[in-house]
């Protein structure tokens, strides 16, 4: 069989021609992209409005006293640009180093370090300074900050995360940077570092970066709430987008027990209802709960309680509340496009990026940048394109404009998937890229990746390719036919799995791929395969009680041996097994007995454990086996959960190390629960899945929307090369050290505050089950 690959020159021409197509100009009421976010709704704006009760000037930059230079470039006083006084501090650096990085990461750093001798800074909780970036030709510029403390709570921490803060700046103007440090140990401070990472430059941009720095202050303010389940003082925690009719409508206040709340029409000011605030005690503590679940009249509302007032939000049908977040999620993907000119973000980038295999190479620009850096990931691309196509199909008759835009963006991902495969099971599965390049093959900033033959990646790809074959059958017969041929091949590659390597993740991916191929071909061989993989999944389930006083059951193990409970610390695929069982049960209802039982057990497990996280109902990470702990860190994290017996503990957050943040895990769980709930007709289960949406849009202890540009009080995200992108979701809320409570400090670092496309992908997946 022949395998067709577009050569590098043709691919570049193809993508360049795509780049001139305007997006959003003729798509009904879909706004042109990129979409911008109102600054007054950002958390940064809220920081700028805080009263400073005390301040100490560390350096006015009139002398070099206390300053040291590290890394590339130079540090000096300059009178070329000053904010106040006669001079500023100038940090200058090349954008590239002397030796090409071997791993696709930045070339190095250039730092201005303000050094102190183990000072006690505990009276202050914020750092601020002025900075003027001068990087001609750069559309997005950033700086990073590093806090150095040598006390008991050392920073940076052992993982190199806590104590780092990345800040997106406006080029060619003075920016005031705020960094609240209340969460950091600061009893033995040795310095503050202002760091530029050498991340290359696009062809039209300067090769030298200049940063002018002035007025470095320590300040004392009312710091943001950063850890715990209690609600942020002075805030009402609520869903900033609003509440869908027929679903729970609750909000929490920090301190209004015994008081009343008013739900008001935000347009007329009329009080719609006035009721008591309910005191509620749960395993997480005491809460003041505002409940207006019976209000379903469409409109724009706000809440008043305890002297506080929310911002306006909607009550409407599901689409009326969440359509905005869908459009903004599409915007996130659009602005992450690689090899494509995105206005205000980057030019057609990375035209010199290739994947190699067996003496051949394919260009891998295109698709979507995967995260806050500029990497590429096949599985994320495939899952995102699949979610877009499923949602496009769901909205085809109810919202043609949205459906069309989803399908347009999905095709961008599908095209990349098809042209980055070598046709023999090998394809570009993952490529790290954390810098801009000159687009010239053969120069020193080139970096290529070896293709891989990954069963999971091929199976996930087969699902998306088979779905594309169906979705584009009447729209582009050539794409449809080619996608189907690739799906058939990739399913065959992906199912060549040795028994010792088989696990529930591969079985879930294979089950869904088989179902997608059956839909595309009507070939009964795929239903036979689907039934076999479903049987394996059922064998992986804990169908009996754990015992020793623990009645929980219904969760999955990684294999039928039952020795390793299924968990994910970062990007989760837990939904695949459940979604596959439901879809197969719908396809073959007469044979669904064992599959339906497994779905019911899974639903029962999550209905029981979700109560441990009331009133938020953040979906817990699950049951952990202390006997499987690897080392002291895992032991401490597991035993920090809810003790079920001497061996088993319920964890609210995953066991993790460097990669932290639970949006990718909770949204995956919510997807599985929503599909199961709709199949079973289980309203309680569906409401648990729905509450995952609430959590991400403001109904969390920090009263912040986690989606940039949707709602209010959204924080800057780790997206230092592309800037803050409307619709971006971070990896998610993390925990501090080995504790099991939410931790969301006012700093911006990978991976927890980094935008990865997998939470955004799962957001779109969930929309299919509610809209």
XYZ file of C-alpha atoms in Angstrom:
771
model
C 0.000 0.000 0.000
C 1.282 3.449 -0.865
C 1.627 6.151 1.787
C 1.424 9.753 0.674
C 3.440 12.506 2.322
C 3.390 16.148 1.343
C 6.945 17.313 0.852
C 8.273 20.153 2.968
C 8.013 22.814 0.260
C 4.440 21.871 -0.612
C 3.428 21.812 3.017
C 4.790 25.283 3.621
C 2.934 26.601 0.581
C -0.249 24.883 1.724
C -0.111 26.361 5.196
C 0.879 29.782 3.936
C -2.177 29.827 1.692
C -4.362 28.826 4.639
C -2.950 31.643 6.717
C -4.649 34.395 4.727
C -8.160 33.102 5.364
C -10.069 35.425 7.701
C -11.715 33.713 10.642
C -15.043 34.709 12.095
C -15.894 37.474 9.631
C -18.774 35.600 8.000
C -19.658 33.062 10.687
C -22.956 34.494 11.912
C -22.451 36.029 15.323
C -19.135 34.264 15.962
C -16.755 37.155 16.688
C -13.549 37.653 14.726
C -10.558 36.025 16.329
C -8.308 36.586 18.225
C -10.726 37.737 20.917
C -9.440 40.155 23.550
C -10.295 40.190 27.254
C -11.405 43.315 29.181
C -8.521 44.345 31.419
C -10.888 45.475 34.171
C -12.071 41.876 34.588
C -8.577 40.509 35.173
C -7.060 39.709 38.525
C -4.135 41.928 37.586
C -6.494 44.901 37.476
C -7.783 43.973 40.959
C -4.177 43.943 42.218
C -3.591 47.391 40.767
C -6.521 48.746 42.789
C -5.342 47.461 46.168
C -4.445 49.897 48.924
C -0.786 49.722 49.960
C -0.618 50.075 53.743
C 3.190 50.032 53.973
C 6.047 50.103 51.513
C 9.820 49.928 51.434
C 11.880 51.027 48.437
C 14.520 48.391 47.814
C 16.153 50.112 44.865
C 15.470 53.260 42.883
C 18.066 52.208 40.287
C 20.210 55.298 40.851
C 23.184 53.052 41.654
C 24.110 49.417 41.087
C 24.220 48.770 44.830
C 22.842 45.319 45.607
C 22.523 44.283 41.964
C 24.342 41.402 40.301
C 24.217 40.016 36.791
C 23.948 36.337 35.899
C 23.868 34.479 32.616
C 23.894 35.972 29.145
C 24.106 39.644 28.228
C 24.919 42.509 30.570
C 23.477 44.640 33.372
C 24.132 48.365 33.670
C 22.677 51.741 34.631
C 21.048 53.658 31.805
C 19.624 57.129 31.346
C 18.036 56.236 27.988
C 14.699 55.410 29.625
C 13.687 56.184 33.195
C 10.436 55.979 35.080
C 11.642 58.182 37.952
C 14.975 59.670 38.846
C 18.081 59.953 36.712
C 18.585 56.343 35.661
C 17.106 52.885 35.367
C 18.627 49.441 35.333
C 19.167 48.001 31.846
C 19.206 44.230 31.372
C 20.265 43.420 27.830
C 20.594 39.995 26.272
C 20.785 38.197 22.945
C 17.654 36.231 22.091
C 19.711 33.134 21.271
C 22.713 31.529 22.906
C 25.871 30.124 21.440
C 24.996 26.433 21.524
C 21.664 25.084 20.253
C 19.590 23.535 23.054
C 19.411 19.771 22.814
C 15.871 19.469 24.178
C 13.969 22.271 22.457
C 14.006 24.419 25.596
C 15.337 28.017 25.838
C 18.984 28.762 25.103
C 19.638 30.068 28.604
C 18.826 33.032 30.828
C 19.937 36.596 31.517
C 19.210 37.821 35.043
C 19.290 40.943 37.168
C 19.477 39.799 40.797
C 18.865 42.057 43.772
C 20.844 40.378 46.526
C 20.270 40.751 50.277
C 21.889 39.104 53.279
C 19.257 36.707 54.695
C 16.776 39.492 55.454
C 13.408 39.005 57.144
C 10.711 40.227 54.763
C 7.728 38.751 56.630
C 6.183 42.216 57.323
C 5.643 42.613 53.553
C 3.661 40.406 51.198
C 4.037 41.972 47.763
C 6.815 42.957 45.383
C 6.265 45.575 42.723
C 8.487 47.256 40.160
C 8.378 49.083 36.836
C 9.732 47.540 33.660
C 9.983 48.726 30.048
C 10.620 45.976 27.481
C 12.190 47.096 24.231
C 12.103 44.156 21.828
C 11.406 45.454 18.298
C 9.316 43.069 16.215
C 8.132 40.978 19.175
C 4.357 40.631 19.404
C 4.481 39.072 22.882
C 7.104 39.694 25.554
C 7.441 38.399 29.097
C 9.748 38.287 32.079
C 10.134 35.814 34.896
C 10.753 36.442 38.579
C 12.474 34.149 41.050
C 12.198 34.556 44.808
C 15.133 33.258 46.851
C 14.564 32.301 50.482
C 16.984 30.157 52.463
C 14.778 29.622 55.525
C 12.700 26.637 56.529
C 10.381 27.101 53.526
C 13.044 27.297 50.821
C 12.268 28.893 47.500
C 12.445 27.942 44.772
C 11.096 24.629 46.049
C 12.494 21.177 45.340
C 10.475 20.992 42.127
C 11.631 24.379 40.851
C 8.068 25.744 40.717
C 7.039 27.471 43.945
C 8.743 30.859 44.008
C 8.728 31.369 40.229
C 6.426 33.874 38.581
C 6.090 34.631 34.868
C 4.609 37.914 33.721
C 3.381 38.848 30.243
C 4.241 42.479 29.476
C 3.276 45.120 26.947
C 6.147 45.910 24.622
C 7.511 49.457 24.333
C 5.822 50.894 27.418
C 6.283 51.014 31.178
C 4.537 48.133 32.960
C 4.013 47.850 36.687
C 4.471 44.271 37.823
C 2.794 43.015 41.019
C 3.698 39.774 42.751
C 1.988 38.804 45.976
C 4.353 36.619 48.016
C 2.213 35.864 51.091
C 2.414 32.150 50.240
C 6.224 32.089 50.279
C 8.609 31.703 53.170
C 10.416 35.034 53.503
C 12.138 34.957 56.870
C 15.613 34.499 55.358
C 15.513 36.165 51.960
C 18.669 36.166 49.851
C 17.411 37.863 46.723
C 14.877 38.627 44.013
C 15.768 37.734 40.451
C 14.335 39.355 37.321
C 15.046 36.901 34.548
C 14.805 36.881 30.769
C 14.730 33.478 29.099
C 16.403 33.307 25.688
C 13.540 31.937 23.607
C 14.746 32.955 20.178
C 12.999 35.321 17.826
C 10.863 35.245 14.733
C 12.512 36.328 11.461
C 11.128 39.867 11.644
C 12.053 40.476 15.273
C 15.145 41.848 16.967
C 17.959 39.540 18.052
C 18.647 41.622 21.171
C 16.268 42.089 24.103
C 16.454 45.192 26.317
C 14.571 45.554 29.609
C 14.664 48.808 31.571
C 13.825 48.305 35.264
C 12.943 50.938 37.863
C 11.492 51.339 41.376
C 11.689 47.966 43.085
C 9.413 47.984 46.162
C 8.347 45.757 49.010
C 4.693 46.397 49.871
C 2.047 45.344 52.338
C -1.482 44.761 51.046
C -4.518 42.628 51.837
C -3.228 39.533 50.044
C -5.429 37.235 48.002
C -6.656 33.986 49.517
C -4.310 31.260 48.255
C -4.921 28.015 50.170
C -7.806 26.164 51.762
C -11.479 25.393 51.206
C -12.831 28.553 52.858
C -14.124 31.275 50.552
C -11.877 34.230 49.789
C -12.619 37.146 52.144
C -14.601 39.955 50.541
C -15.815 37.739 47.690
C -18.889 35.741 46.767
C -17.981 32.436 45.138
C -20.392 31.817 42.245
C -20.384 30.753 38.608
C -19.406 33.911 36.751
C -20.951 32.788 33.459
C -24.192 31.864 35.153
C -26.438 28.897 35.776
C -28.355 26.658 33.391
C -32.071 26.231 33.983
C -32.862 22.952 35.689
C -29.450 22.571 37.340
C -28.225 23.509 40.840
C -27.731 27.221 41.441
C -25.648 27.883 44.524
C -23.069 30.389 45.695
C -21.007 30.735 48.877
C -20.063 33.712 51.008
C -17.157 33.886 53.445
C -19.204 35.028 56.445
C -22.957 35.610 56.327
C -24.455 32.951 58.651
C -27.907 33.899 59.821
C -28.152 36.669 57.234
C -30.115 36.941 54.032
C -29.245 37.178 50.382
C -31.007 38.921 47.562
C -31.086 37.737 43.975
C -31.607 40.838 41.853
C -32.342 41.541 38.244
C -29.110 43.189 37.084
C -30.885 45.316 34.491
C -33.824 46.724 36.472
C -32.368 46.371 39.975
C -35.557 44.600 41.105
C -35.181 42.025 43.885
C -36.337 38.706 42.444
C -36.102 36.790 45.701
C -34.830 37.361 49.232
C -33.978 34.325 51.349
C -31.876 33.225 54.320
C -28.260 32.285 53.834
C -28.021 28.666 54.975
C -25.241 27.569 57.352
C -23.912 24.186 56.186
C -21.284 21.939 57.761
C -19.521 19.423 55.501
C -16.307 17.382 55.674
C -14.555 20.495 54.316
C -15.778 22.858 57.068
C -18.520 25.404 57.706
C -20.041 27.300 54.793
C -22.650 29.994 54.193
C -24.664 28.720 51.238
C -26.845 30.756 48.902
C -29.310 28.517 47.062
C -31.652 29.720 44.339
C -31.912 26.487 42.343
C -35.635 26.963 41.723
C -35.099 30.229 39.793
C -35.123 29.353 36.096
C -36.435 32.495 34.396
C -33.921 33.628 31.746
C -32.233 36.890 32.611
C -29.145 38.635 33.919
C -28.826 38.606 37.691
C -26.558 39.497 40.571
C -26.325 38.435 44.217
C -26.177 40.634 47.316
C -25.243 39.117 50.669
C -23.412 40.244 53.804
C -22.528 43.630 52.341
C -21.056 41.993 49.221
C -22.300 42.062 45.660
C -21.478 39.762 42.769
C -20.925 40.844 39.197
C -23.732 40.102 36.687
C -24.327 36.534 35.472
C -26.906 34.739 33.327
C -29.669 32.277 34.063
C -30.723 30.668 30.785
C -30.810 27.377 28.969
C -27.447 25.615 28.851
C -26.435 27.063 25.484
C -27.419 30.540 26.617
C -24.997 30.304 29.539
C -22.121 28.310 28.057
C -22.029 29.279 24.369
C -19.646 32.119 25.239
C -17.173 29.712 26.835
C -17.357 27.439 23.782
C -16.535 30.321 21.439
C -13.683 31.397 23.685
C -12.360 27.854 23.787
C -12.331 27.822 19.999
C -10.451 31.114 20.194
C -7.889 29.461 22.468
C -7.224 26.786 19.851
C -7.177 29.314 17.023
C -4.565 31.428 18.780
C -2.509 28.267 19.431
C -2.289 27.470 15.716
C 1.246 26.744 14.573
C 2.587 27.618 11.112
C -0.152 30.221 10.799
C -0.143 33.997 11.211
C -2.179 34.850 14.307
C -2.642 38.601 14.561
C -0.940 40.036 17.623
C 0.497 36.671 18.660
C 2.976 35.376 16.082
C 3.729 35.028 12.389
C 3.525 31.757 10.436
C 5.934 30.015 12.777
C 8.240 26.993 13.025
C 8.473 26.297 9.299
C 11.816 24.569 10.009
C 10.453 21.988 12.478
C 10.520 18.366 11.357
C 9.963 14.850 12.636
C 12.297 12.130 11.399
C 11.969 8.379 10.943
C 13.992 5.788 9.052
C 15.872 8.340 6.953
C 12.717 10.315 6.110
C 11.236 13.489 7.521
C 7.910 15.310 7.588
C 7.302 18.951 8.530
C 5.375 19.250 11.780
C 4.414 22.907 11.848
C 0.660 23.228 11.739
C -1.850 21.895 14.212
C -1.919 23.632 17.564
C 0.785 24.557 20.001
C 0.108 22.250 22.881
C 0.684 24.379 25.950
C 2.199 27.525 27.419
C 5.351 26.680 25.549
C 5.160 25.932 21.812
C 5.276 22.136 21.857
C 3.201 19.770 19.728
C 1.308 16.734 21.023
C -0.550 14.273 18.837
C -2.936 12.866 21.446
C -4.055 16.317 22.550
C -4.547 17.355 18.928
C -6.532 14.231 18.106
C -8.762 14.491 21.175
C -9.389 18.183 20.574
C -10.337 17.704 16.919
C -12.623 14.816 17.923
C -14.342 16.915 20.608
C -14.862 19.752 18.130
C -16.425 17.410 15.565
C -18.726 15.829 18.139
C -19.902 19.225 19.342
C -20.271 20.432 15.751
C -22.536 17.473 15.065
C -24.538 18.124 18.240
C -25.156 21.781 17.320
C -25.553 21.362 13.563
C -29.271 22.168 13.527
C -29.562 24.287 16.675
C -26.590 26.584 16.042
C -25.279 26.349 12.498
C -22.765 29.183 12.919
C -21.167 27.596 15.962
C -21.214 24.159 14.357
C -19.498 25.437 11.242
C -16.778 27.226 13.195
C -16.129 24.118 15.302
C -15.788 22.009 12.178
C -13.451 24.546 10.599
C -11.127 24.475 13.609
C -11.338 20.682 13.844
C -10.156 20.366 10.264
C -7.024 22.345 11.105
C -6.134 19.641 13.616
C -7.175 16.725 11.395
C -5.071 17.989 8.476
C -2.000 18.103 10.735
C -2.634 14.595 12.042
C -2.860 13.143 8.545
C 0.309 14.713 7.229
C 2.542 13.993 10.217
C 2.219 10.206 10.035
C 4.738 8.041 8.192
C 2.208 5.334 7.336
C 3.930 2.480 9.152
C 2.698 3.117 12.692
C 5.312 5.801 13.333
C 4.229 9.393 13.606
C 5.044 12.593 15.425
C 3.671 11.825 18.897
C 5.346 14.536 20.955
C 7.755 17.356 20.123
C 9.073 19.873 22.632
C 9.562 23.404 21.397
C 9.986 26.319 23.781
C 11.350 28.984 21.477
C 10.837 30.860 18.246
C 12.931 29.922 15.215
C 14.092 31.605 12.022
C 12.160 29.260 9.718
C 15.323 28.260 7.858
C 16.206 24.577 7.731
C 19.898 24.113 8.403
C 20.478 27.032 10.785
C 21.537 26.667 14.397
C 18.044 26.928 15.902
C 16.769 23.758 14.198
C 15.485 20.962 16.372
C 13.969 17.731 15.076
C 12.139 14.948 16.887
C 12.155 11.225 16.285
C 8.790 9.770 15.331
C 7.322 7.110 17.614
C 5.110 4.072 17.222
C 2.705 4.529 20.127
C -0.307 2.189 20.350
C -2.289 4.720 22.387
C -1.528 7.598 20.005
C -2.501 5.488 16.991
C -5.764 4.382 18.599
C -6.772 7.897 19.632
C -5.865 9.055 16.131
C -7.959 6.284 14.565
C -11.006 7.495 16.536
C -10.569 11.037 15.265
C -9.777 9.975 11.692
C -12.833 7.707 11.506
C -14.990 10.507 12.880
C -13.544 12.917 10.298
C -14.430 10.410 7.597
C -18.075 10.662 8.674
C -18.171 14.406 9.343
C -16.536 15.407 6.033
C -18.153 12.738 3.833
C -20.465 15.231 2.123
C -18.178 18.229 2.552
C -14.836 16.929 1.248
C -14.923 13.409 -0.165
C -11.137 13.296 -0.651
C -10.413 14.182 2.980
C -13.104 11.737 4.115
C -11.669 8.844 2.139
C -8.086 9.524 3.161
C -9.033 9.927 6.812
C -10.882 6.599 6.744
C -7.936 4.809 5.147
C -5.636 6.230 7.830
C -8.096 5.243 10.561
C -8.183 1.628 9.376
C -4.383 1.496 9.256
C -3.871 3.224 12.586
C -6.356 0.954 14.346
C -4.372 -2.017 13.076
C -1.104 -0.455 14.252
C -2.573 0.455 17.627
C -4.026 -2.973 18.361
C -0.737 -4.788 17.842
C -0.228 -4.772 21.604
C 1.627 -7.416 23.553
C -0.483 -8.861 26.365
C 1.994 -7.629 28.975
C 1.533 -4.048 27.785
C -2.259 -4.114 27.703
C -4.040 -1.869 30.222
C -7.357 -0.115 30.657
C -6.137 3.086 28.983
C -5.291 1.177 25.793
C -8.507 -0.837 26.028
C -10.569 2.341 26.379
C -8.864 3.920 23.386
C -9.283 0.745 21.330
C -12.956 0.426 22.271
C -13.742 3.971 21.147
C -11.698 3.585 17.968
C -13.555 0.375 17.104
C -16.905 2.085 17.656
C -15.889 5.064 15.500
C -14.724 2.733 12.728
C -17.943 0.740 12.895
C -19.885 3.958 12.484
C -17.762 4.898 9.468
C -17.724 1.475 7.769
C -20.576 -0.690 9.177
C -17.998 -3.493 9.312
C -19.095 -5.980 12.000
C -15.466 -6.883 12.672
C -15.221 -3.659 14.615
C -18.160 -4.516 16.881
C -16.492 -7.858 17.607
C -13.330 -5.975 18.593
C -15.346 -3.490 20.645
C -17.013 -6.270 22.625
C -13.636 -7.843 23.393
C -12.157 -4.582 24.662
C -15.277 -3.870 26.711
C -14.844 -7.235 28.357
C -11.290 -6.358 29.324
C -12.474 -3.048 30.821
C -15.127 -4.783 32.924
C -12.462 -7.152 34.227
C -10.460 -4.106 35.392
C -13.295 -2.838 37.595
C -13.437 -3.251 41.366
C -16.890 -4.834 41.487
C -16.773 -6.022 45.085
C -16.315 -3.991 48.248
C -12.747 -3.273 49.259
C -13.476 -4.824 52.653
C -12.052 -4.176 56.112
C -14.748 -1.584 56.734
C -14.537 0.016 53.261
C -17.670 -0.470 51.167
C -16.458 1.486 48.136
C -16.447 -0.225 44.752
C -16.954 0.676 41.100
C -13.609 2.337 40.346
C -11.114 0.870 37.896
C -7.683 -0.726 38.145
C -5.083 -0.404 35.410
C -5.239 -4.133 34.649
C -7.495 -7.062 35.596
C -4.908 -8.125 38.180
C -6.398 -5.435 40.424
C -3.042 -4.459 41.881
C -2.855 -0.844 40.708
C -5.849 1.505 41.013
C -6.273 3.742 37.972
C -5.126 7.295 38.692
C -3.841 10.237 36.697
C -1.783 13.120 38.105
C -2.036 15.356 35.042
C -3.693 14.591 31.686
C -6.356 11.988 32.338
C -8.027 9.517 29.977
C -10.326 8.026 32.600
C -13.367 9.012 30.574
C -12.504 6.697 27.676
C -13.463 3.427 29.347
C -16.827 4.732 30.579
C -17.713 6.565 27.368
C -16.871 3.428 25.401
C -19.030 1.188 27.606
C -21.969 3.572 27.278
C -21.649 3.881 23.503
C -21.384 0.115 23.100
C -24.408 -0.401 25.359
C -26.402 2.015 23.197
C -25.253 0.214 20.038
C -25.965 -3.302 21.343
C -28.654 -2.867 24.016
C -29.594 -6.557 24.036
C -26.063 -7.477 25.113
C -25.499 -4.613 27.543
C -26.108 -6.386 30.851
C -22.519 -6.593 32.150
C -21.579 -3.264 30.639
C -24.549 -1.497 32.188
C -23.748 -3.038 35.557
C -20.200 -1.650 35.297
C -21.555 1.796 34.413
C -23.942 1.704 37.392
C -21.139 0.676 39.761
C -18.950 3.499 38.460
C -21.794 5.984 38.944
C -22.434 4.734 42.476
C -18.769 5.116 43.412
C -18.598 8.757 42.369
C -21.932 9.647 43.930
C -20.589 8.369 47.229
C -17.117 9.953 47.154
C -18.280 13.304 45.752
C -20.058 13.956 49.050
C -16.656 14.233 50.733
C -16.128 17.470 48.776
C -19.477 19.125 49.514
C -20.504 21.874 49.068
C -18.192 22.364 46.044
C -18.522 18.770 44.849
C -15.108 18.981 43.209
C -14.653 15.433 41.936
C -12.096 13.650 44.157
C -9.029 11.956 42.695
C -10.179 8.648 44.163
C -9.069 5.804 46.399
C -5.336 5.328 46.954
C -3.594 2.213 48.215
C -0.896 2.988 50.784
C 0.840 -0.270 49.948
C 1.527 1.117 46.460
C 3.224 4.288 47.760
C 6.682 4.861 46.332
C 8.742 6.691 48.894
C 8.111 9.231 51.622
C 6.502 11.880 49.404
C 3.764 9.572 48.123
C 3.249 8.132 51.593
C 2.749 11.596 53.068
C 0.384 12.631 50.278
C -1.730 9.483 50.544
C -2.012 9.598 54.333
C -2.969 13.266 54.044
C -6.243 12.154 52.467
C -9.344 10.824 54.171
C -8.517 7.591 56.008
C -10.808 4.735 55.005
C -8.793 2.081 56.816
C -5.106 1.414 57.481
C -4.479 0.663 53.813
C -6.876 2.793 51.759
C -7.310 6.568 51.706
C -9.593 8.847 49.708
C -7.640 11.640 48.046
C -9.275 14.859 46.930
C -6.268 15.751 44.780
C -3.980 13.324 42.953
C -0.644 12.101 44.226
C 1.862 14.097 42.199
C 5.312 15.678 42.057
C 6.274 18.300 39.473
C 3.227 18.079 37.212
C 0.377 19.462 39.325
C -3.089 20.787 38.585
C -6.402 18.919 38.508
C -8.426 20.421 35.653
C -7.302 17.664 33.307
C -8.339 15.036 35.833
C -11.650 16.444 37.105
C -12.933 17.409 33.651
C -12.092 13.916 32.357
C -13.969 12.376 35.276
C -16.861 14.767 34.714
C -17.053 13.697 31.060
C -17.375 10.056 32.067
C -19.986 10.891 34.697
C -22.041 13.045 32.332
C -22.163 10.335 29.645
C -23.057 7.713 32.251
C -25.706 9.971 33.824
C -27.442 10.612 30.519
C -27.444 6.889 29.741
C -28.776 5.922 33.159
C -31.135 8.895 33.512
C -29.380 9.754 36.784
C -29.998 13.408 37.677
C -27.841 13.298 40.827
C -24.858 12.033 38.846
C -25.398 14.606 36.096
C -25.421 17.384 38.685
C -22.026 16.221 40.007
C -20.605 16.459 36.496
C -22.217 19.876 36.065
C -20.565 21.176 39.225
C -17.164 20.724 37.552
C -18.202 23.562 35.244
C -19.167 25.712 38.238
C -15.761 25.109 39.852
C -13.866 26.285 36.776
C -15.890 29.458 36.307
C -15.714 30.880 39.803
C -17.498 28.621 42.278
C -14.234 27.735 43.987
C -12.526 28.920 47.210
C -10.645 31.663 45.365
C -13.722 33.118 43.641
C -11.762 33.231 40.390
C -12.712 32.101 36.923
C -10.054 29.686 35.716
C -10.851 30.365 32.053
C -9.012 33.444 30.837
C -11.445 35.984 29.432
C -14.627 34.280 30.706
C -16.224 35.756 33.800
C -14.170 37.816 36.220
C -11.033 37.781 38.336
C -9.178 35.501 35.931
C -5.446 35.323 36.514
C -2.698 35.558 33.934
C -1.633 32.130 32.753
C 1.702 30.590 31.909
C 1.711 31.324 28.184
C 4.826 33.424 28.006
C 5.519 33.032 24.285
C 1.966 33.567 22.999
C 0.559 35.815 25.732
C -2.687 35.461 27.654
C -5.122 33.770 25.286
C -8.860 34.187 25.741
C -10.474 30.830 26.406
C -7.355 29.220 27.819
C -7.752 26.850 30.764
C -4.774 26.094 32.990
C -3.660 22.636 34.095
C -5.546 23.504 37.259
C -5.662 24.056 40.986
C -2.824 22.289 42.788
C -1.785 21.480 46.364
C 1.074 22.899 48.440
C 3.830 20.489 49.431
C 2.108 17.183 50.264
C -1.169 18.557 51.590
C -4.594 17.690 50.168
C -6.253 21.121 50.074
C -6.566 23.627 47.183
C -3.554 25.872 46.562
C -3.792 28.742 44.060
C -1.280 31.489 44.902
C -0.851 34.758 43.049
C 2.074 33.582 40.956
C 2.180 32.200 37.470
C 4.240 29.107 36.720
C 4.200 25.836 34.823
C 2.573 23.387 34.983
C -0.386 24.194 37.202
C -1.109 27.663 35.787
C 0.114 26.745 32.330
C -2.353 26.586 29.491
C -2.439 23.085 28.076
C -5.001 22.223 25.463
C -6.158 19.048 27.237
C -8.398 20.850 29.796
C -9.859 22.918 26.945
C -10.437 19.760 24.935
C -12.298 18.182 27.845
C -14.348 21.350 28.267
C -15.634 20.866 24.717
C -16.192 17.158 25.398
C -18.426 18.046 28.346
C -20.428 20.574 26.349
C -21.664 17.704 24.163
C -23.437 16.150 27.149
C -25.278 19.265 28.308
C -25.944 21.556 25.348
